[in-house]
Amino acid sequence: MATHTAASSSSSSRKYDVFLSFCGVDTRKNFTDHLYTALEKRGINTFRDDEKLVRGKYISPELLKAIEVSKYAIIVLSRNYAFSRWCLIELAKIVECIEETKLTVLPIFYHADPSHVRNQTGTLAEAFEKHEKDPKVNKEDVQAWKAALKEVGNISGWHLNDRYESIVIQEILKRISSELDLIVQSTISNNLVGIESRVKELLDLYVDEASGGVGFVGICGMGMYKSIMHQADQSNCRNVPRQVCLIVEDC
């Protein structure tokens, strides 16, 4: 599935794999919660704002910083998304980071028509009419929000409509996991002869969405501790699920 992304950059400044942008009243306790749980279970480090932050008056600088240090931004565009100034400020920052930090944007049209997002029609027109009448909102911000929505509306994503949410979530997991797998493989040292195929075999065996329970992996060999731990540090173990325990010992 095509998405809007700029050229790849160094992952050294990345703190999160995914930043979730969503409207709490629409999806916090349903779709977004299910998506967040699935991402974390897969070992994908995901930023989701704390529910208590929503009660605050101003958007947190730490939240905007989290966008800058994320590889992906998943935007859940729901009915009330554009009514939230908080969401629109996030959205403008996300679009800004497409060029500045090479952020990859994955939009989800959650019972929202992509054409309405692009053209700010339907409920989005109502939302911007409200913002334009609000004396606390300046016109420059409104125009920036509209431009950001138009850009995101032109990015290929997932349109839920009448689709099963669980299937869409699995498609998102597959897309992100496959790309993070490539990142892990690219960090493997060329000096470690034959280790790339072994690491791939390990990932294929234990990073399985259908696996359940708790797994233990034992690795024994001369110099294995330093080699495996170095690799784990380089990749941040982002693809090792939490229910797998890695035991490495020099023999």
PDB file of C-alpha atoms in Angstrom:
ATOM      1  CA  MET A   1       0.000   0.000   0.000  1.00  0.00           C
ATOM      2  CA  ALA A   2       1.492   3.324  -1.060  1.00  0.00           C
ATOM      3  CA  THR A   3       2.129   5.998   1.523  1.00  0.00           C
ATOM      4  CA  HIS A   4       3.642   9.456   1.588  1.00  0.00           C
ATOM      5  CA  THR A   5       7.207   9.294   2.886  1.00  0.00           C
ATOM      6  CA  ALA A   6      10.483  11.045   2.299  1.00  0.00           C
ATOM      7  CA  ALA A   7      13.885   9.413   1.973  1.00  0.00           C
ATOM      8  CA  SER A   8      15.107   7.353   4.908  1.00  0.00           C
ATOM      9  CA  SER A   9      17.282   8.931   7.593  1.00  0.00           C
ATOM     10  CA  SER A  10      19.349   7.707  10.474  1.00  0.00           C
ATOM     11  CA  SER A  11      17.310   5.930  13.136  1.00  0.00           C
ATOM     12  CA  SER A  12      19.656   7.073  15.900  1.00  0.00           C
ATOM     13  CA  SER A  13      17.330   9.932  16.878  1.00  0.00           C
ATOM     14  CA  ARG A  14      14.226   7.758  16.912  1.00  0.00           C
ATOM     15  CA  LYS A  15      12.663   7.158  20.311  1.00  0.00           C
ATOM     16  CA  TYR A  16       9.354   5.716  19.132  1.00  0.00           C
ATOM     17  CA  ASP A  17       8.417   3.467  16.253  1.00  0.00           C
ATOM     18  CA  VAL A  18       4.875   4.865  16.081  1.00  0.00           C
ATOM     19  CA  PHE A  19       3.077   8.039  17.182  1.00  0.00           C
ATOM     20  CA  LEU A  20      -0.707   7.698  17.439  1.00  0.00           C
ATOM     21  CA  SER A  21      -2.809  10.774  16.626  1.00  0.00           C
ATOM     22  CA  PHE A  22      -6.519  10.378  17.351  1.00  0.00           C
ATOM     23  CA  CYS A  23      -9.621  12.029  18.762  1.00  0.00           C
ATOM     24  CA  GLY A  24     -10.233  10.627  22.226  1.00  0.00           C
ATOM     25  CA  VAL A  25     -14.004  10.976  22.257  1.00  0.00           C
ATOM     26  CA  ASP A  26     -14.265   8.923  19.066  1.00  0.00           C
ATOM     27  CA  THR A  27     -11.715   6.128  19.335  1.00  0.00           C
ATOM     28  CA  ARG A  28      -9.707   6.167  22.593  1.00  0.00           C
ATOM     29  CA  LYS A  29     -11.590   3.268  24.173  1.00  0.00           C
ATOM     30  CA  ASN A  30     -12.285   1.252  21.039  1.00  0.00           C
ATOM     31  CA  PHE A  31     -10.305   1.210  17.775  1.00  0.00           C
ATOM     32  CA  THR A  32      -7.266   3.191  18.956  1.00  0.00           C
ATOM     33  CA  ASP A  33      -6.998   1.159  22.152  1.00  0.00           C
ATOM     34  CA  HIS A  34      -7.151  -2.115  20.182  1.00  0.00           C
ATOM     35  CA  LEU A  35      -4.532  -0.815  17.727  1.00  0.00           C
ATOM     36  CA  TYR A  36      -2.219   0.386  20.498  1.00  0.00           C
ATOM     37  CA  THR A  37      -2.463  -2.946  22.333  1.00  0.00           C
ATOM     38  CA  ALA A  38      -1.694  -4.880  19.142  1.00  0.00           C
ATOM     39  CA  LEU A  39       1.324  -2.683  18.343  1.00  0.00           C
ATOM     40  CA  GLU A  40       2.768  -3.012  21.835  1.00  0.00           C
ATOM     41  CA  LYS A  41       2.176  -6.767  21.893  1.00  0.00           C
ATOM     42  CA  ARG A  42       4.157  -7.034  18.659  1.00  0.00           C
ATOM     43  CA  GLY A  43       7.021  -5.149  20.311  1.00  0.00           C
ATOM     44  CA  ILE A  44       6.487  -1.940  18.322  1.00  0.00           C
ATOM     45  CA  ASN A  45       7.293   0.995  20.604  1.00  0.00           C
ATOM     46  CA  THR A  46       4.257   3.277  20.384  1.00  0.00           C
ATOM     47  CA  PHE A  47       3.489   6.714  21.823  1.00  0.00           C
ATOM     48  CA  ARG A  48      -0.091   7.352  22.900  1.00  0.00           C
ATOM     49  CA  ASP A  49      -0.944  10.436  24.904  1.00  0.00           C
ATOM     50  CA  ASP A  50      -1.987   9.892  28.490  1.00  0.00           C
ATOM     51  CA  GLU A  51      -5.720  10.271  28.996  1.00  0.00           C
ATOM     52  CA  LYS A  52      -5.094  12.785  31.781  1.00  0.00           C
ATOM     53  CA  LEU A  53      -3.310  15.101  29.345  1.00  0.00           C
ATOM     54  CA  VAL A  54      -6.562  15.589  27.428  1.00  0.00           C
ATOM     55  CA  ARG A  55      -7.997  17.457  30.410  1.00  0.00           C
ATOM     56  CA  GLY A  56      -5.223  20.045  30.208  1.00  0.00           C
ATOM     57  CA  LYS A  57      -5.704  23.382  28.510  1.00  0.00           C
ATOM     58  CA  TYR A  58      -2.552  23.480  26.394  1.00  0.00           C
ATOM     59  CA  ILE A  59      -0.885  20.876  24.237  1.00  0.00           C
ATOM     60  CA  SER A  60       2.256  19.495  25.833  1.00  0.00           C
ATOM     61  CA  PRO A  61       5.659  20.326  24.259  1.00  0.00           C
ATOM     62  CA  GLU A  62       6.677  16.758  25.105  1.00  0.00           C
ATOM     63  CA  LEU A  63       3.854  15.483  22.904  1.00  0.00           C
ATOM     64  CA  LEU A  64       5.047  17.517  19.926  1.00  0.00           C
ATOM     65  CA  LYS A  65       8.594  16.325  20.603  1.00  0.00           C
ATOM     66  CA  ALA A  66       7.339  12.730  20.503  1.00  0.00           C
ATOM     67  CA  ILE A  67       6.220  13.330  16.904  1.00  0.00           C
ATOM     68  CA  GLU A  68       9.717  14.492  15.971  1.00  0.00           C
ATOM     69  CA  VAL A  69      11.361  11.342  17.369  1.00  0.00           C
ATOM     70  CA  SER A  70       8.944   8.826  15.812  1.00  0.00           C
ATOM     71  CA  LYS A  71       9.406   6.836  12.606  1.00  0.00           C
ATOM     72  CA  TYR A  72       5.701   6.502  11.793  1.00  0.00           C
ATOM     73  CA  ALA A  73       2.639   8.602  12.558  1.00  0.00           C
ATOM     74  CA  ILE A  74      -0.689   6.787  12.442  1.00  0.00           C
ATOM     75  CA  ILE A  75      -3.511   9.306  12.149  1.00  0.00           C
ATOM     76  CA  VAL A  76      -6.976   8.025  13.013  1.00  0.00           C
ATOM     77  CA  LEU A  77      -9.214  10.480  11.160  1.00  0.00           C
ATOM     78  CA  SER A  78     -12.627  10.177  12.787  1.00  0.00           C
ATOM     79  CA  ARG A  79     -15.798  12.270  12.814  1.00  0.00           C
ATOM     80  CA  ASN A  80     -14.737  14.686  15.573  1.00  0.00           C
ATOM     81  CA  TYR A  81     -11.017  14.815  14.769  1.00  0.00           C
ATOM     82  CA  ALA A  82     -11.171  18.244  13.105  1.00  0.00           C
ATOM     83  CA  PHE A  83     -13.266  19.681  15.942  1.00  0.00           C
ATOM     84  CA  SER A  84     -10.284  19.262  18.267  1.00  0.00           C
ATOM     85  CA  ARG A  85      -7.670  22.020  18.139  1.00  0.00           C
ATOM     86  CA  TRP A  86      -5.308  19.628  19.915  1.00  0.00           C
ATOM     87  CA  CYS A  87      -5.660  17.099  17.082  1.00  0.00           C
ATOM     88  CA  LEU A  88      -5.174  19.750  14.408  1.00  0.00           C
ATOM     89  CA  ILE A  89      -2.012  21.076  16.087  1.00  0.00           C
ATOM     90  CA  GLU A  90      -0.695  17.490  16.141  1.00  0.00           C
ATOM     91  CA  LEU A  91      -1.652  17.058  12.501  1.00  0.00           C
ATOM     92  CA  ALA A  92       0.163  20.233  11.402  1.00  0.00           C
ATOM     93  CA  LYS A  93       3.282  19.081  13.273  1.00  0.00           C
ATOM     94  CA  ILE A  94       3.081  15.632  11.665  1.00  0.00           C
ATOM     95  CA  VAL A  95       2.909  17.111   8.160  1.00  0.00           C
ATOM     96  CA  GLU A  96       5.820  19.406   8.992  1.00  0.00           C
ATOM     97  CA  CYS A  97       7.883  16.369  10.055  1.00  0.00           C
ATOM     98  CA  ILE A  98       7.289  14.537   6.763  1.00  0.00           C
ATOM     99  CA  GLU A  99      10.080  16.662   5.309  1.00  0.00           C
ATOM    100  CA  GLU A 100      11.996  17.673   8.410  1.00  0.00           C
ATOM    101  CA  THR A 101      12.448  14.257  10.089  1.00  0.00           C
ATOM    102  CA  LYS A 102      11.433  11.897   7.255  1.00  0.00           C
ATOM    103  CA  LEU A 103       8.318  10.828   9.166  1.00  0.00           C
ATOM    104  CA  THR A 104       6.139   8.240   7.413  1.00  0.00           C
ATOM    105  CA  VAL A 105       2.421   8.982   7.664  1.00  0.00           C
ATOM    106  CA  LEU A 106      -0.188   6.209   7.718  1.00  0.00           C
ATOM    107  CA  PRO A 107      -3.746   7.616   7.696  1.00  0.00           C
ATOM    108  CA  ILE A 108      -6.771   5.629   8.820  1.00  0.00           C
ATOM    109  CA  PHE A 109     -10.115   6.984   7.657  1.00  0.00           C
ATOM    110  CA  TYR A 110     -12.282   5.845  10.539  1.00  0.00           C
ATOM    111  CA  HIS A 111     -15.823   6.171   9.197  1.00  0.00           C
ATOM    112  CA  ALA A 112     -14.650   9.348   7.496  1.00  0.00           C
ATOM    113  CA  ASP A 113     -14.703   9.885   3.731  1.00  0.00           C
ATOM    114  CA  PRO A 114     -11.205  10.625   2.341  1.00  0.00           C
ATOM    115  CA  SER A 115     -12.720  13.149  -0.087  1.00  0.00           C
ATOM    116  CA  HIS A 116     -14.259  15.033   2.843  1.00  0.00           C
ATOM    117  CA  VAL A 117     -10.829  15.142   4.486  1.00  0.00           C
ATOM    118  CA  ARG A 118      -9.166  16.463   1.324  1.00  0.00           C
ATOM    119  CA  ASN A 119     -11.816  19.093   0.646  1.00  0.00           C
ATOM    120  CA  GLN A 120     -12.988  19.865   4.207  1.00  0.00           C
ATOM    121  CA  THR A 121     -16.594  19.114   3.387  1.00  0.00           C
ATOM    122  CA  GLY A 122     -19.319  17.492   5.489  1.00  0.00           C
ATOM    123  CA  THR A 123     -18.617  17.538   9.239  1.00  0.00           C
ATOM    124  CA  LEU A 124     -15.139  18.935   8.583  1.00  0.00           C
ATOM    125  CA  ALA A 125     -16.683  22.067   7.103  1.00  0.00           C
ATOM    126  CA  GLU A 126     -18.705  22.442  10.313  1.00  0.00           C
ATOM    127  CA  ALA A 127     -15.533  22.011  12.387  1.00  0.00           C
ATOM    128  CA  PHE A 128     -13.631  24.744  10.533  1.00  0.00           C
ATOM    129  CA  GLU A 129     -16.608  27.073  10.646  1.00  0.00           C
ATOM    130  CA  LYS A 130     -16.472  26.706  14.420  1.00  0.00           C
ATOM    131  CA  HIS A 131     -12.719  27.417  14.532  1.00  0.00           C
ATOM    132  CA  GLU A 132     -13.032  30.457  12.267  1.00  0.00           C
ATOM    133  CA  LYS A 133     -15.635  31.955  14.618  1.00  0.00           C
ATOM    134  CA  ASP A 134     -13.481  31.316  17.685  1.00  0.00           C
ATOM    135  CA  PRO A 135     -11.659  34.550  18.665  1.00  0.00           C
ATOM    136  CA  LYS A 136      -8.924  32.473  20.352  1.00  0.00           C
ATOM    137  CA  VAL A 137      -7.919  30.882  17.040  1.00  0.00           C
ATOM    138  CA  ASN A 138      -5.955  32.930  14.505  1.00  0.00           C
ATOM    139  CA  LYS A 139      -6.672  32.646  10.804  1.00  0.00           C
ATOM    140  CA  GLU A 140      -3.123  31.571   9.933  1.00  0.00           C
ATOM    141  CA  ASP A 141      -3.496  28.468  12.108  1.00  0.00           C
ATOM    142  CA  VAL A 142      -6.813  27.586  10.487  1.00  0.00           C
ATOM    143  CA  GLN A 143      -5.273  27.794   7.017  1.00  0.00           C
ATOM    144  CA  ALA A 144      -2.329  25.642   8.120  1.00  0.00           C
ATOM    145  CA  TRP A 145      -4.721  23.029   9.529  1.00  0.00           C
ATOM    146  CA  LYS A 146      -6.722  22.956   6.298  1.00  0.00           C
ATOM    147  CA  ALA A 147      -3.561  22.507   4.235  1.00  0.00           C
ATOM    148  CA  ALA A 148      -2.385  19.692   6.520  1.00  0.00           C
ATOM    149  CA  LEU A 149      -5.711  17.891   6.240  1.00  0.00           C
ATOM    150  CA  LYS A 150      -5.665  18.202   2.464  1.00  0.00           C
ATOM    151  CA  GLU A 151      -2.160  16.716   2.298  1.00  0.00           C
ATOM    152  CA  VAL A 152      -3.018  13.800   4.583  1.00  0.00           C
ATOM    153  CA  GLY A 153      -6.260  13.213   2.674  1.00  0.00           C
ATOM    154  CA  ASN A 154      -4.184  12.606  -0.455  1.00  0.00           C
ATOM    155  CA  ILE A 155      -2.070   9.908   1.204  1.00  0.00           C
ATOM    156  CA  SER A 156      -3.113   6.328   0.574  1.00  0.00           C
ATOM    157  CA  GLY A 157      -4.245   4.679   3.787  1.00  0.00           C
ATOM    158  CA  TRP A 158      -6.940   2.463   5.247  1.00  0.00           C
ATOM    159  CA  HIS A 159     -10.636   3.282   4.853  1.00  0.00           C
ATOM    160  CA  LEU A 160     -12.585   1.300   7.433  1.00  0.00           C
ATOM    161  CA  ASN A 161     -16.109   1.981   6.232  1.00  0.00           C
ATOM    162  CA  ASP A 162     -17.726  -1.473   6.637  1.00  0.00           C
ATOM    163  CA  ARG A 163     -14.478  -3.441   7.061  1.00  0.00           C
ATOM    164  CA  TYR A 164     -13.657  -5.514  10.132  1.00  0.00           C
ATOM    165  CA  GLU A 165     -11.440  -3.491  12.462  1.00  0.00           C
ATOM    166  CA  SER A 166      -9.368  -6.532  13.437  1.00  0.00           C
ATOM    167  CA  ILE A 167      -8.424  -7.174   9.800  1.00  0.00           C
ATOM    168  CA  VAL A 168      -7.366  -3.556   9.282  1.00  0.00           C
ATOM    169  CA  ILE A 169      -5.243  -3.677  12.454  1.00  0.00           C
ATOM    170  CA  GLN A 170      -3.477  -6.826  11.242  1.00  0.00           C
ATOM    171  CA  GLU A 171      -2.746  -5.145   7.897  1.00  0.00           C
ATOM    172  CA  ILE A 172      -1.208  -2.177   9.704  1.00  0.00           C
ATOM    173  CA  LEU A 173       0.902  -4.471  11.892  1.00  0.00           C
ATOM    174  CA  LYS A 174       2.129  -6.390   8.856  1.00  0.00           C
ATOM    175  CA  ARG A 175       3.096  -3.184   7.047  1.00  0.00           C
ATOM    176  CA  ILE A 176       5.069  -1.717   9.953  1.00  0.00           C
ATOM    177  CA  SER A 177       6.613  -4.998  11.129  1.00  0.00           C
ATOM    178  CA  SER A 178       7.912  -5.860   7.656  1.00  0.00           C
ATOM    179  CA  GLU A 179       9.691  -2.511   7.393  1.00  0.00           C
ATOM    180  CA  LEU A 180      11.120  -2.690  10.906  1.00  0.00           C
ATOM    181  CA  ASP A 181      12.402  -6.194  10.090  1.00  0.00           C
ATOM    182  CA  LEU A 182      14.417  -4.641   7.262  1.00  0.00           C
ATOM    183  CA  ILE A 183      15.872  -2.097   9.680  1.00  0.00           C
ATOM    184  CA  VAL A 184      16.943  -4.871  12.043  1.00  0.00           C
ATOM    185  CA  GLN A 185      18.576  -6.799   9.196  1.00  0.00           C
ATOM    186  CA  SER A 186      20.430  -3.714   7.974  1.00  0.00           C
ATOM    187  CA  THR A 187      22.157  -3.315  11.358  1.00  0.00           C
ATOM    188  CA  ILE A 188      23.750  -6.773  11.234  1.00  0.00           C
ATOM    189  CA  SER A 189      27.531  -6.502  10.970  1.00  0.00           C
ATOM    190  CA  ASN A 190      29.104  -7.764   7.738  1.00  0.00           C
ATOM    191  CA  ASN A 191      31.915  -9.199   9.849  1.00  0.00           C
ATOM    192  CA  LEU A 192      29.619 -11.752  11.477  1.00  0.00           C
ATOM    193  CA  VAL A 193      29.691 -14.456   8.814  1.00  0.00           C
ATOM    194  CA  GLY A 194      26.390 -16.299   8.450  1.00  0.00           C
ATOM    195  CA  ILE A 195      24.629 -14.512  11.313  1.00  0.00           C
ATOM    196  CA  GLU A 196      22.090 -12.651   9.133  1.00  0.00           C
ATOM    197  CA  SER A 197      20.298 -15.847   8.121  1.00  0.00           C
ATOM    198  CA  ARG A 198      20.329 -17.024  11.749  1.00  0.00           C
ATOM    199  CA  VAL A 199      18.808 -13.774  13.022  1.00  0.00           C
ATOM    200  CA  LYS A 200      16.137 -13.895  10.312  1.00  0.00           C
ATOM    201  CA  GLU A 201      15.341 -17.497  11.207  1.00  0.00           C
ATOM    202  CA  LEU A 202      15.018 -16.518  14.867  1.00  0.00           C
ATOM    203  CA  LEU A 203      12.708 -13.609  14.061  1.00  0.00           C
ATOM    204  CA  ASP A 204      10.571 -15.681  11.706  1.00  0.00           C
ATOM    205  CA  LEU A 205      10.232 -18.386  14.342  1.00  0.00           C
ATOM    206  CA  TYR A 206       9.379 -16.287  17.373  1.00  0.00           C
ATOM    207  CA  VAL A 207       7.968 -13.001  16.073  1.00  0.00           C
ATOM    208  CA  ASP A 208       4.677 -14.553  15.049  1.00  0.00           C
ATOM    209  CA  GLU A 209       1.382 -12.734  15.484  1.00  0.00           C
ATOM    210  CA  ALA A 210      -0.418 -16.020  16.080  1.00  0.00           C
ATOM    211  CA  SER A 211       1.927 -17.265  18.804  1.00  0.00           C
ATOM    212  CA  GLY A 212       0.676 -17.354  22.346  1.00  0.00           C
ATOM    213  CA  GLY A 213       2.009 -18.004  25.811  1.00  0.00           C
ATOM    214  CA  VAL A 214       5.580 -17.420  26.947  1.00  0.00           C
ATOM    215  CA  GLY A 215       8.640 -18.537  24.966  1.00  0.00           C
ATOM    216  CA  PHE A 216      12.275 -18.985  26.017  1.00  0.00           C
ATOM    217  CA  VAL A 217      15.164 -18.840  23.553  1.00  0.00           C
ATOM    218  CA  GLY A 218      18.553 -20.203  24.647  1.00  0.00           C
ATOM    219  CA  ILE A 219      21.677 -19.337  22.615  1.00  0.00           C
ATOM    220  CA  CYS A 220      25.086 -20.781  23.467  1.00  0.00           C
ATOM    221  CA  GLY A 221      28.440 -20.338  21.739  1.00  0.00           C
ATOM    222  CA  MET A 222      31.862 -18.678  21.968  1.00  0.00           C
ATOM    223  CA  GLY A 223      31.565 -14.907  21.826  1.00  0.00           C
ATOM    224  CA  MET A 224      27.789 -15.165  21.419  1.00  0.00           C
ATOM    225  CA  TYR A 225      26.931 -12.893  24.333  1.00  0.00           C
ATOM    226  CA  LYS A 226      28.706  -9.825  22.949  1.00  0.00           C
ATOM    227  CA  SER A 227      27.549 -10.456  19.375  1.00  0.00           C
ATOM    228  CA  ILE A 228      23.879 -11.002  20.196  1.00  0.00           C
ATOM    229  CA  MET A 229      23.688  -8.268  22.818  1.00  0.00           C
ATOM    230  CA  HIS A 230      25.346  -5.806  20.417  1.00  0.00           C
ATOM    231  CA  GLN A 231      22.786  -6.694  17.769  1.00  0.00           C
ATOM    232  CA  ALA A 232      19.933  -6.380  20.271  1.00  0.00           C
ATOM    233  CA  ASP A 233      21.203  -2.951  21.310  1.00  0.00           C
ATOM    234  CA  GLN A 234      21.475  -1.792  17.693  1.00  0.00           C
ATOM    235  CA  SER A 235      17.947  -2.856  16.829  1.00  0.00           C
ATOM    236  CA  ASN A 236      16.408  -1.982  20.224  1.00  0.00           C
ATOM    237  CA  CYS A 237      14.838  -5.474  20.108  1.00  0.00           C
ATOM    238  CA  ARG A 238      11.826  -3.831  18.477  1.00  0.00           C
ATOM    239  CA  ASN A 239      10.665  -7.070  16.871  1.00  0.00           C
ATOM    240  CA  VAL A 240      11.051  -9.386  19.861  1.00  0.00           C
ATOM    241  CA  PRO A 241       7.611  -9.794  21.483  1.00  0.00           C
ATOM    242  CA  ARG A 242       7.338  -9.251  25.204  1.00  0.00           C
ATOM    243  CA  GLN A 243       6.402 -12.864  25.867  1.00  0.00           C
ATOM    244  CA  VAL A 244       9.760 -14.108  24.509  1.00  0.00           C
ATOM    245  CA  CYS A 245      12.708 -14.281  26.919  1.00  0.00           C
ATOM    246  CA  LEU A 246      16.153 -14.291  25.286  1.00  0.00           C
ATOM    247  CA  ILE A 247      18.867 -16.141  27.232  1.00  0.00           C
ATOM    248  CA  VAL A 248      22.392 -15.804  25.844  1.00  0.00           C
ATOM    249  CA  GLU A 249      25.444 -17.487  27.373  1.00  0.00           C
ATOM    250  CA  ASP A 250      29.104 -17.827  26.335  1.00  0.00           C
ATOM    251  CA  CYS A 251      30.035 -21.502  26.320  1.00  0.00           C
TER     252      CYS A 251
END
